[in-house]
Amino acid sequence: MRIAVVGSGYVGLVAGACFADLGHDVILVDNDAQKLAALNSGEVPIHEKFLPELLSRHRGKRLTFSGDLTEAARLSSVVFVAVGTPPTERGEADLSYVESVAREISGGIDSYKVIVEKSTVPVYTSEWVRKIILRNGVDPELFDVASNPEFLREGTGITDFLYPDRIVVGCDGERPAQVLREIYAPLTDGTYYKSAGAIPQPDRASLPPRLITTSTKSAELIKHASNAFLALKISFINAVASVCESVGADVNQVVHGVGTDSRIGPRFLNPGIGYGGSCFPKDVMAFRSVARECGYEFRLLDEVVRINDEQRQRFMRKIQSALWTLRGKTLAVLGLAFKGGTDDIRESPAIFLVQSLLQEGSKIRAYDPAAMDRARAVLGSGVTFTNSTYEAAHDADALLILTEWEEFASLDLARLRTQLRYPIVIDGRNLYDPEVMASQGFTYYSIGRPAAHPDGIPTPVVKNGKKA
Ligand code: UGA
């Protein structure tokens, strides 16, 4: 099938490369000429596993790049819209990019096409897209608007796309549903997984994925409700972690006990310094606004956001209570990205914490495997960027772990111990076993678990992030 994908951000680029891998002919459209030139010349603009392989496999063959949206729409039977929907000041989704894309597509609709929303959009957006296209004089028989929300995570985007838990197709008629079923057939009938160059199956995938057909509005809501629920799970466990800290319980043990209930499940119950990224913070607020507009005050979501904000503040207090004064202290920081496996620092709790520590007068020596260039642009000269964990730790008063990169979970502890001025580790991602850390000579603080000390000093109970 001939597909146009509009927008070459995380979702558009990954979707375009994956559709090409499924055997479709894809035109990836963007209005940023520089980005297009970079893609054409073989650059890979984001850090995403398997993306370089897929781009070099299909670039110039089944995957081409264009700045001409109207022409790309004319040449395609399906147009996926994957442009940004950034938050407005009031927390609503800004749909002006979606609207201008709908307008431009209209000029290319000279035969039947399906316009598919892939961006995260509020319920009713498909109706607006339809209205805009009609206003631009397109015959209603020549198009349908559908919703096909994307559930991929940054860092594992390619495997999430090709090995999804489910594919949601929201349509208000059989004709567009049939087109979307055809596009995903290589996944739902399993032929992709048997093909020679298929991207390898991740651990958890159960094959083949289910395709769920819903109304367009339901599909739009499924996306917002899914992200809001995942954010809620994280805030819930972070709140539980705070209770654990007050009573001296271990949140990891609690998660194990709670998560083995198959009705709850263990995933997305990792306590930490709060969720970040370009999706959860924006989508929780946008869903809240959508609900309000529809007449429902979704106060539960206010609390999800409040707990998330507070989690960063609690971590700041934890650092203070571990180190006493912060002015003039040198702190090694591991991780700047909003999570492991990505170079994205948007709404990163790590960046927020580094900025707060700089304000307190600390000196920061930072290391991140992928996000340093982006972080440098935001944090500037106040931070010393280093080339490894051990270089960051050199002569530091303490080490902070802020991002859950895999490599931070398997450090050479003996080597780390020799680098630090004081063997203090404050772990915002619970990557280590406190007993192991203490046995290796570290004073170790983490989230929702008692602190551990090398000499076995009784652990102080922490209340509101401060020692009681
Ligand atoms: C999220 C969703 O997981 C995807 O399903 C969705 O498609 C995407 O948003 C989107 O709407 O585009 P993403 O933002 O890439 O994906 O990252 P996640 O892996 O969900 O992590 C989000 C944040 O939550 C990170 O800061 C992460 O560190 C934090 N997190 C995640 C926790 O603190 N604990 C957890 O147990 C899981």
Short mmCIF file of C-alpha atoms and ligand atoms in Angstrom, two decimals:
data_model
loop_
_atom_site.label_atom_id
_atom_site.label_comp_id
_atom_site.label_asym_id
_atom_site.label_seq_id
_atom_site.Cartn_x
_atom_site.Cartn_y
_atom_site.Cartn_z
CA MET A 1 0.00 0.00 0.00
CA ARG A 2 1.13 3.58 -0.62
CA ILE A 3 1.25 5.47 2.64
CA ALA A 4 2.11 9.07 3.53
CA VAL A 5 3.23 9.73 7.11
CA VAL A 6 3.12 13.39 8.11
CA GLY A 7 5.63 14.46 10.77
CA SER A 8 9.08 12.96 11.29
CA GLY A 9 9.20 13.10 15.10
CA TYR A 10 9.52 9.98 17.24
CA VAL A 11 6.15 8.54 16.22
CA GLY A 12 6.22 9.54 12.54
CA LEU A 13 9.77 8.41 11.91
CA VAL A 14 9.37 5.09 13.69
CA ALA A 15 5.96 4.43 12.08
CA GLY A 16 7.28 5.34 8.62
CA ALA A 17 10.33 3.09 8.93
CA CYS A 18 8.21 0.22 10.29
CA PHE A 19 5.51 0.53 7.61
CA ALA A 20 8.29 0.28 5.03
CA ASP A 21 9.58 -2.84 6.81
CA LEU A 22 6.09 -4.33 6.55
CA GLY A 23 6.34 -3.95 2.77
CA HIS A 24 4.48 -0.68 2.17
CA ASP A 25 5.71 2.26 0.10
CA VAL A 26 6.07 5.20 2.43
CA ILE A 27 6.51 8.93 1.85
CA LEU A 28 7.58 10.62 5.07
CA VAL A 29 6.55 14.28 4.98
CA ASP A 30 7.97 17.10 7.07
CA ASN A 31 8.01 20.87 6.63
CA ASP A 32 11.50 21.18 8.11
CA ALA A 33 13.82 21.27 5.09
CA GLN A 34 16.92 20.78 7.25
CA LYS A 35 15.49 17.66 8.81
CA LEU A 36 14.60 16.26 5.39
CA ALA A 37 18.11 16.97 4.09
CA ALA A 38 19.60 15.21 7.13
CA LEU A 39 17.32 12.18 6.66
CA ASN A 40 18.11 12.03 2.95
CA SER A 41 21.83 12.17 3.63
CA GLY A 42 21.62 9.17 5.96
CA GLU A 43 21.52 10.87 9.35
CA VAL A 44 19.41 9.36 12.11
CA PRO A 45 18.03 12.29 14.13
CA ILE A 46 16.98 10.38 17.26
CA HIS A 47 18.50 7.70 19.48
CA GLU A 48 16.23 4.72 18.85
CA LYS A 49 17.26 1.07 18.77
CA PHE A 50 16.97 -0.58 15.30
CA LEU A 51 16.02 2.74 13.64
CA PRO A 52 19.41 3.15 11.89
CA GLU A 53 19.07 -0.39 10.45
CA LEU A 54 15.53 0.21 9.17
CA LEU A 55 16.36 3.61 7.69
CA SER A 56 19.40 2.34 5.83
CA ARG A 57 17.44 -0.73 4.65
CA HIS A 58 14.59 1.30 3.13
CA ARG A 59 15.88 4.85 2.51
CA GLY A 60 15.44 5.84 -1.15
CA LYS A 61 13.60 2.56 -1.86
CA ARG A 62 10.40 1.89 0.06
CA LEU A 63 10.95 4.99 2.20
CA THR A 64 11.28 8.44 0.65
CA PHE A 65 11.17 11.92 2.19
CA SER A 66 9.24 14.93 0.96
CA GLY A 67 8.31 18.47 1.95
CA ASP A 68 5.24 18.53 -0.30
CA LEU A 69 2.29 17.30 1.75
CA THR A 70 -0.40 17.89 -0.87
CA GLU A 71 1.52 15.90 -3.48
CA ALA A 72 2.34 13.12 -0.99
CA ALA A 73 -1.38 12.87 -0.13
CA ARG A 74 -2.25 12.73 -3.84
CA LEU A 75 0.19 9.84 -4.35
CA SER A 76 -1.03 7.83 -1.32
CA SER A 77 -4.15 5.88 -0.38
CA VAL A 78 -3.63 6.44 3.33
CA VAL A 79 -2.26 9.49 5.16
CA PHE A 80 -1.12 9.04 8.76
CA VAL A 81 -0.95 12.32 10.70
CA ALA A 82 1.81 12.16 13.31
CA VAL A 83 2.51 15.84 13.96
CA GLY A 84 3.05 17.33 17.41
CA THR A 85 0.19 18.31 19.70
CA PRO A 86 2.11 20.41 22.26
CA PRO A 87 0.37 21.70 25.37
CA THR A 88 -1.02 25.22 25.44
CA GLU A 89 -0.57 27.37 28.55
CA ARG A 90 -3.88 26.04 29.87
CA GLY A 91 -2.72 22.42 29.44
CA GLU A 92 -4.93 21.71 26.43
CA ALA A 93 -3.51 20.07 23.30
CA ASP A 94 -2.61 22.62 20.63
CA LEU A 95 -4.21 21.24 17.48
CA SER A 96 -3.10 23.96 15.08
CA TYR A 97 -0.57 21.65 13.36
CA VAL A 98 -3.23 18.99 12.91
CA GLU A 99 -5.59 21.58 11.42
CA SER A 100 -3.06 22.95 8.95
CA VAL A 101 -2.13 19.40 7.89
CA ALA A 102 -5.83 18.63 7.28
CA ARG A 103 -6.08 21.76 5.13
CA GLU A 104 -3.04 20.87 3.05
CA ILE A 105 -4.09 17.25 2.60
CA SER A 106 -7.42 18.43 1.14
CA GLY A 107 -5.70 19.67 -2.03
CA GLY A 108 -4.39 16.16 -2.75
CA ILE A 109 -7.64 14.21 -2.31
CA ASP A 110 -8.58 13.33 -5.90
CA SER A 111 -9.43 9.66 -5.22
CA TYR A 112 -10.57 7.72 -2.13
CA LYS A 113 -8.19 8.11 0.85
CA VAL A 114 -8.19 7.35 4.53
CA ILE A 115 -6.81 10.07 6.79
CA VAL A 116 -5.57 8.50 10.02
CA GLU A 117 -4.79 10.32 13.26
CA LYS A 118 -1.70 8.89 14.88
CA SER A 119 -0.85 11.94 17.00
CA THR A 120 -2.31 11.88 20.51
CA VAL A 121 -5.41 14.02 20.15
CA PRO A 122 -8.51 14.80 22.19
CA VAL A 123 -11.76 13.01 21.45
CA TYR A 124 -13.68 14.87 18.69
CA THR A 125 -10.49 15.73 16.75
CA SER A 126 -11.45 13.33 13.95
CA GLU A 127 -14.75 15.19 13.57
CA TRP A 128 -12.85 18.46 13.23
CA VAL A 129 -10.42 17.00 10.71
CA ARG A 130 -13.40 15.82 8.70
CA LYS A 131 -15.05 19.26 8.87
CA ILE A 132 -11.86 21.03 7.78
CA ILE A 133 -11.43 18.75 4.78
CA LEU A 134 -15.10 19.23 3.80
CA ARG A 135 -14.74 23.01 4.21
CA ASN A 136 -11.92 22.85 1.70
CA GLY A 137 -14.34 21.52 -0.89
CA VAL A 138 -13.52 17.77 -0.85
CA ASP A 139 -16.31 15.36 -1.86
CA PRO A 140 -17.36 13.40 1.31
CA GLU A 141 -17.32 10.17 -0.70
CA LEU A 142 -13.59 10.59 -1.36
CA PHE A 143 -12.31 10.22 2.19
CA ASP A 144 -12.78 8.84 5.68
CA VAL A 145 -11.09 9.91 8.90
CA ALA A 146 -9.88 7.19 11.28
CA SER A 147 -7.95 7.02 14.53
CA ASN A 148 -5.06 4.60 15.02
CA PRO A 149 -3.37 5.61 18.28
CA GLU A 150 0.25 4.70 18.77
CA PHE A 151 1.45 3.12 22.00
CA LEU A 152 5.19 2.96 21.34
CA ARG A 153 7.65 4.07 24.00
CA GLU A 154 10.76 6.05 23.20
CA GLY A 155 13.89 3.92 23.20
CA THR A 156 11.96 0.73 22.34
CA GLY A 157 9.82 2.37 19.65
CA ILE A 158 10.65 -0.02 16.80
CA THR A 159 9.98 -3.24 18.72
CA ASP A 160 6.91 -1.70 20.40
CA PHE A 161 5.56 -0.87 16.94
CA LEU A 162 6.30 -4.24 15.36
CA TYR A 163 5.42 -6.37 18.41
CA PRO A 164 2.53 -4.43 19.97
CA ASP A 165 0.24 -5.70 22.74
CA ARG A 166 -2.64 -4.58 20.54
CA ILE A 167 -3.41 -2.45 17.50
CA VAL A 168 -6.36 -0.12 17.96
CA VAL A 169 -8.23 0.93 14.86
CA GLY A 170 -11.01 3.49 15.36
CA CYS A 171 -13.29 3.88 12.35
CA ASP A 172 -16.88 4.85 11.72
CA GLY A 173 -17.41 2.58 8.72
CA GLU A 174 -16.24 -0.69 7.19
CA ARG A 175 -14.30 0.80 4.27
CA PRO A 176 -11.57 2.60 6.30
CA ALA A 177 -11.43 -0.33 8.77
CA GLN A 178 -10.67 -2.70 5.90
CA VAL A 179 -7.85 -0.43 4.66
CA LEU A 180 -6.26 -0.30 8.12
CA ARG A 181 -6.62 -4.06 8.61
CA GLU A 182 -4.74 -4.53 5.32
CA ILE A 183 -1.92 -2.24 6.42
CA TYR A 184 -1.37 -4.21 9.62
CA ALA A 185 -2.03 -7.66 8.06
CA PRO A 186 1.70 -8.64 8.03
CA LEU A 187 1.61 -8.29 11.85
CA THR A 188 -1.84 -9.72 12.58
CA ASP A 189 -1.41 -12.73 10.26
CA GLY A 190 2.15 -13.27 11.49
CA THR A 191 3.85 -13.19 8.06
CA TYR A 192 6.18 -10.36 9.10
CA TYR A 193 7.57 -12.42 11.98
CA LYS A 194 8.52 -15.25 9.60
CA SER A 195 10.22 -12.94 7.11
CA ALA A 196 14.00 -13.10 6.76
CA GLY A 197 14.99 -9.62 7.95
CA ALA A 198 12.35 -9.24 10.69
CA ILE A 199 13.49 -7.17 13.66
CA PRO A 200 14.05 -9.65 16.54
CA GLN A 201 11.22 -10.37 18.95
CA PRO A 202 11.51 -8.72 22.37
CA ASP A 203 11.08 -10.86 25.51
CA ARG A 204 7.53 -10.06 26.42
CA ALA A 205 5.79 -10.09 23.03
CA SER A 206 2.89 -12.49 22.53
CA LEU A 207 2.19 -13.14 18.88
CA PRO A 208 0.39 -12.32 16.72
CA PRO A 209 -0.95 -9.02 18.07
CA ARG A 210 -4.68 -8.45 18.40
CA LEU A 211 -6.33 -5.81 16.25
CA ILE A 212 -9.16 -4.11 18.13
CA THR A 213 -11.72 -2.21 16.09
CA THR A 214 -13.65 0.58 17.81
CA SER A 215 -15.47 3.78 16.95
CA THR A 216 -13.20 6.72 16.16
CA LYS A 217 -14.08 8.50 19.40
CA SER A 218 -13.39 5.40 21.49
CA ALA A 219 -9.97 5.02 19.86
CA GLU A 220 -9.15 8.66 20.64
CA LEU A 221 -10.15 8.07 24.26
CA ILE A 222 -8.22 4.78 24.49
CA LYS A 223 -4.98 6.66 23.88
CA HIS A 224 -5.57 9.36 26.49
CA ALA A 225 -6.98 6.89 29.02
CA SER A 226 -4.01 4.50 28.54
CA ASN A 227 -1.39 7.19 29.14
CA ALA A 228 -3.33 8.66 32.08
CA PHE A 229 -3.68 5.22 33.66
CA LEU A 230 0.03 4.43 33.28
CA ALA A 231 0.91 7.80 34.84
CA LEU A 232 -1.54 7.03 37.64
CA LYS A 233 0.18 3.68 38.28
CA ILE A 234 3.52 5.47 38.64
CA SER A 235 2.15 8.17 40.95
CA PHE A 236 0.35 5.51 42.98
CA ILE A 237 3.50 3.52 43.63
CA ASN A 238 5.46 6.68 44.36
CA ALA A 239 2.84 7.57 46.99
CA VAL A 240 3.15 4.04 48.42
CA ALA A 241 6.94 4.50 48.46
CA SER A 242 6.50 7.62 50.59
CA VAL A 243 4.45 5.63 53.11
CA CYS A 244 7.15 2.92 53.05
CA GLU A 245 9.75 5.55 53.92
CA SER A 246 7.69 6.72 56.90
CA VAL A 247 7.36 3.25 58.39
CA GLY A 248 10.65 1.68 57.33
CA ALA A 249 9.11 -0.81 54.87
CA ASP A 250 10.62 -1.76 51.50
CA VAL A 251 8.63 -0.60 48.47
CA ASN A 252 10.28 -3.16 46.19
CA GLN A 253 8.92 -5.94 48.39
CA VAL A 254 5.53 -4.23 48.36
CA VAL A 255 5.60 -3.98 44.55
CA HIS A 256 6.46 -7.67 44.31
CA GLY A 257 3.58 -8.59 46.59
CA VAL A 258 1.10 -6.29 44.86
CA GLY A 259 2.28 -6.84 41.28
CA THR A 260 1.99 -10.64 41.42
CA ASP A 261 -1.78 -10.19 41.63
CA SER A 262 -2.55 -10.83 37.97
CA ARG A 263 -5.32 -8.22 38.12
CA ILE A 264 -2.71 -5.57 38.91
CA GLY A 265 0.49 -6.78 37.24
CA PRO A 266 4.06 -5.71 38.02
CA ARG A 267 4.74 -3.37 35.10
CA PHE A 268 4.86 0.42 35.48
CA LEU A 269 5.10 0.07 39.22
CA ASN A 270 8.74 1.10 39.47
CA PRO A 271 9.05 3.87 42.04
CA GLY A 272 11.41 6.70 41.18
CA ILE A 273 11.71 10.45 40.86
CA GLY A 274 8.46 10.79 38.93
CA TYR A 275 7.50 10.39 35.29
CA GLY A 276 8.74 12.79 32.62
CA GLY A 277 8.97 12.85 28.84
CA SER A 278 6.98 14.40 26.07
CA CYS A 279 3.87 12.28 26.67
CA PHE A 280 2.68 11.59 30.21
CA PRO A 281 2.96 15.15 31.58
CA LYS A 282 1.27 16.61 28.49
CA ASP A 283 -1.34 13.89 28.02
CA VAL A 284 -2.51 13.77 31.64
CA MET A 285 -3.16 17.52 31.53
CA ALA A 286 -4.78 17.33 28.09
CA PHE A 287 -7.07 14.48 29.18
CA ARG A 288 -8.02 16.51 32.24
CA SER A 289 -8.94 19.45 29.97
CA VAL A 290 -10.90 17.26 27.56
CA ALA A 291 -12.89 15.81 30.46
CA ARG A 292 -13.61 19.29 31.84
CA GLU A 293 -14.78 20.51 28.43
CA CYS A 294 -17.12 17.54 28.29
CA GLY A 295 -18.50 18.44 31.72
CA TYR A 296 -16.54 16.04 33.96
CA GLU A 297 -14.05 17.25 36.59
CA PHE A 298 -11.38 14.49 36.53
CA ARG A 299 -9.82 15.44 39.90
CA LEU A 300 -8.05 12.11 40.20
CA LEU A 301 -5.71 13.35 37.48
CA ASP A 302 -4.88 16.51 39.47
CA GLU A 303 -3.62 14.26 42.23
CA VAL A 304 -1.56 12.18 39.77
CA VAL A 305 0.19 15.38 38.68
CA ARG A 306 0.60 16.67 42.25
CA ILE A 307 2.22 13.44 43.46
CA ASN A 308 4.52 13.48 40.45
CA ASP A 309 5.67 17.05 41.15
CA GLU A 310 6.10 16.30 44.83
CA GLN A 311 8.22 13.25 44.08
CA ARG A 312 10.99 15.47 42.67
CA GLN A 313 10.80 17.78 45.68
CA ARG A 314 11.01 14.81 48.04
CA PHE A 315 14.13 13.62 46.24
CA MET A 316 15.69 17.07 46.65
CA ARG A 317 14.95 16.87 50.37
CA LYS A 318 16.43 13.38 50.45
CA ILE A 319 19.67 14.67 48.93
CA GLN A 320 19.72 17.49 51.46
CA SER A 321 19.08 15.19 54.39
CA ALA A 322 21.86 12.86 53.21
CA LEU A 323 24.45 15.58 52.57
CA TRP A 324 23.34 18.37 54.92
CA THR A 325 24.50 21.48 53.01
CA LEU A 326 24.60 21.58 49.23
CA ARG A 327 26.48 24.81 48.54
CA GLY A 328 29.93 24.09 47.15
CA LYS A 329 29.44 20.29 47.14
CA THR A 330 30.46 18.41 44.01
CA LEU A 331 27.80 15.92 42.94
CA ALA A 332 28.19 13.24 40.28
CA VAL A 333 24.97 12.82 38.30
CA LEU A 334 24.25 9.66 36.32
CA GLY A 335 21.51 10.21 33.77
CA LEU A 336 19.95 13.29 32.22
CA ALA A 337 17.40 11.75 29.82
CA PHE A 338 13.82 11.42 31.08
CA LYS A 339 14.30 7.65 31.10
CA GLY A 340 16.87 5.09 29.98
CA GLY A 341 17.40 4.19 26.32
CA THR A 342 16.67 7.63 24.87
CA ASP A 343 18.41 10.96 24.29
CA ASP A 344 15.18 12.85 25.01
CA ILE A 345 15.33 15.31 27.91
CA ARG A 346 11.87 16.84 27.55
CA GLU A 347 10.25 17.20 30.99
CA SER A 348 13.11 15.13 32.38
CA PRO A 349 13.03 14.92 36.20
CA ALA A 350 16.83 14.60 36.03
CA ILE A 351 17.16 18.00 34.35
CA PHE A 352 14.81 19.54 36.92
CA LEU A 353 16.92 18.13 39.76
CA VAL A 354 20.22 19.26 38.25
CA GLN A 355 18.80 22.76 37.82
CA SER A 356 17.59 22.78 41.45
CA LEU A 357 21.00 21.59 42.68
CA LEU A 358 22.76 24.29 40.66
CA GLN A 359 20.46 26.85 42.26
CA GLU A 360 21.49 25.53 45.66
CA GLY A 361 25.12 26.15 44.70
CA SER A 362 26.25 22.56 44.07
CA LYS A 363 28.75 21.71 41.35
CA ILE A 364 27.59 19.01 38.97
CA ARG A 365 29.66 16.43 37.10
CA ALA A 366 27.22 14.67 34.76
CA TYR A 367 27.25 11.64 32.52
CA ASP A 368 24.53 10.24 30.25
CA PRO A 369 25.16 7.69 27.48
CA ALA A 370 23.03 9.56 24.91
CA ALA A 371 21.48 12.79 26.18
CA MET A 372 24.52 14.99 26.86
CA ASP A 373 24.35 17.08 23.69
CA ARG A 374 20.72 17.93 24.29
CA ALA A 375 21.36 18.54 28.01
CA ARG A 376 24.33 20.80 27.29
CA ALA A 377 22.06 23.09 25.28
CA VAL A 378 19.72 23.46 28.28
CA LEU A 379 22.09 23.34 31.24
CA GLY A 380 24.97 25.26 29.72
CA SER A 381 28.31 25.87 31.35
CA GLY A 382 27.23 25.32 34.96
CA VAL A 383 27.68 21.56 34.51
CA THR A 384 30.82 19.57 33.78
CA PHE A 385 29.94 16.91 31.21
CA THR A 386 32.10 13.79 31.44
CA ASN A 387 32.68 10.71 29.33
CA SER A 388 31.90 7.97 31.82
CA THR A 389 30.38 7.19 35.18
CA TYR A 390 33.81 6.91 36.76
CA GLU A 391 34.96 10.24 35.37
CA ALA A 392 31.77 11.87 36.69
CA ALA A 393 32.33 10.27 40.10
CA HIS A 394 35.93 11.44 40.36
CA ASP A 395 36.37 13.34 43.65
CA ALA A 396 32.62 13.90 44.03
CA ASP A 397 30.97 14.21 47.43
CA ALA A 398 28.20 11.82 46.39
CA LEU A 399 26.77 10.06 43.36
CA LEU A 400 23.16 10.56 42.24
CA ILE A 401 21.43 8.07 39.90
CA LEU A 402 18.65 9.90 38.06
CA THR A 403 17.93 7.83 34.93
CA GLU A 404 17.33 4.09 34.66
CA TRP A 405 19.92 3.35 31.95
CA GLU A 406 20.84 -0.36 31.90
CA GLU A 407 24.55 0.43 32.17
CA PHE A 408 23.96 2.26 35.47
CA ALA A 409 22.54 -0.93 36.97
CA SER A 410 25.76 -2.87 36.43
CA LEU A 411 28.51 -0.53 37.62
CA ASP A 412 31.90 -1.71 38.83
CA LEU A 413 31.21 -0.84 42.47
CA ALA A 414 34.79 -1.31 43.65
CA ARG A 415 36.01 1.10 40.98
CA LEU A 416 33.25 3.56 41.77
CA ARG A 417 34.17 3.42 45.46
CA THR A 418 37.75 4.47 44.67
CA GLN A 419 36.62 7.42 42.54
CA LEU A 420 34.22 9.07 44.97
CA ARG A 421 35.52 11.37 47.70
CA TYR A 422 32.78 10.02 49.98
CA PRO A 423 31.12 6.67 49.23
CA ILE A 424 27.56 8.00 49.18
CA VAL A 425 25.06 6.95 46.51
CA ILE A 426 21.57 8.47 46.27
CA ASP A 427 19.62 6.39 43.82
CA GLY A 428 16.41 7.86 42.36
CA ARG A 429 15.67 4.70 40.37
CA ASN A 430 16.23 1.86 42.88
CA LEU A 431 18.80 0.15 40.66
CA TYR A 432 20.70 -1.52 43.52
CA ASP A 433 20.10 -3.79 46.46
CA PRO A 434 20.75 -1.73 49.62
CA GLU A 435 22.48 -4.66 51.37
CA VAL A 436 24.86 -5.18 48.46
CA MET A 437 25.68 -1.48 48.41
CA ALA A 438 26.38 -1.44 52.15
CA SER A 439 28.55 -4.55 51.85
CA GLN A 440 30.55 -2.75 49.14
CA GLY A 441 31.19 0.14 51.50
CA PHE A 442 28.56 2.61 50.37
CA THR A 443 26.03 4.63 52.29
CA TYR A 444 23.07 4.11 50.03
CA TYR A 445 19.78 5.99 49.82
CA SER A 446 16.98 5.02 47.45
CA ILE A 447 13.21 5.46 47.01
CA GLY A 448 10.79 3.85 49.46
CA ARG A 449 13.46 1.67 51.10
CA PRO A 450 15.48 2.11 54.27
CA ALA A 451 18.89 3.67 53.79
CA ALA A 452 21.84 1.27 54.08
CA HIS A 453 25.15 2.01 55.81
CA PRO A 454 28.40 0.07 55.53
CA ASP A 455 28.93 -0.20 59.28
CA GLY A 456 25.41 -1.34 59.97
CA ILE A 457 24.36 1.81 61.86
CA PRO A 458 20.58 1.57 62.48
CA THR A 459 18.72 3.23 59.66
CA PRO A 460 17.03 6.53 60.53
CA VAL A 461 13.33 6.60 59.75
CA VAL A 462 12.58 9.26 57.14
CA LYS A 463 9.49 11.43 57.52
CA ASN A 464 8.45 13.80 54.69
CA GLY A 465 11.86 13.25 53.16
CA LYS A 466 13.60 14.47 56.38
CA LYS A 467 15.22 12.39 59.07
CA ALA A 468 12.96 12.01 62.07
C1 UGA B 1 4.69 6.63 27.04
C2 UGA B 1 3.84 5.35 27.01
O1 UGA B 1 4.46 4.34 27.80
C3 UGA B 1 3.66 4.83 25.58
O2 UGA B 1 2.77 3.71 25.58
C4 UGA B 1 3.05 5.97 24.73
O3 UGA B 1 2.90 5.55 23.38
C5 UGA B 1 3.96 7.19 24.78
O4 UGA B 1 4.09 7.62 26.17
C6 UGA B 1 3.31 8.28 23.96
O5 UGA B 1 2.19 8.67 24.28
O6 UGA B 1 3.88 8.65 22.92
P1 UGA B 1 7.33 7.16 26.89
O7 UGA B 1 6.95 8.56 27.27
O8 UGA B 1 8.24 6.95 25.74
O9 UGA B 1 6.00 6.29 26.56
O10 UGA B 1 8.04 6.49 28.15
P2 UGA B 1 7.66 5.48 29.32
O11 UGA B 1 8.49 4.27 29.19
O12 UGA B 1 6.21 5.28 29.41
O13 UGA B 1 8.17 6.31 30.59
C7 UGA B 1 7.58 7.57 30.93
C8 UGA B 1 8.15 8.07 32.23
O14 UGA B 1 7.70 7.29 33.33
C9 UGA B 1 9.69 8.04 32.32
O15 UGA B 1 10.13 9.23 32.94
C10 UGA B 1 9.98 6.83 33.17
O16 UGA B 1 11.21 6.93 33.86
C11 UGA B 1 8.80 6.86 34.13
N1 UGA B 1 8.46 5.54 34.69
C12 UGA B 1 8.01 4.54 33.89
C13 UGA B 1 8.54 5.35 36.07
O17 UGA B 1 8.93 6.26 36.83
N2 UGA B 1 8.17 4.13 36.58
C14 UGA B 1 7.72 3.12 35.80
O18 UGA B 1 7.41 2.03 36.34
C15 UGA B 1 7.65 3.31 34.42
#
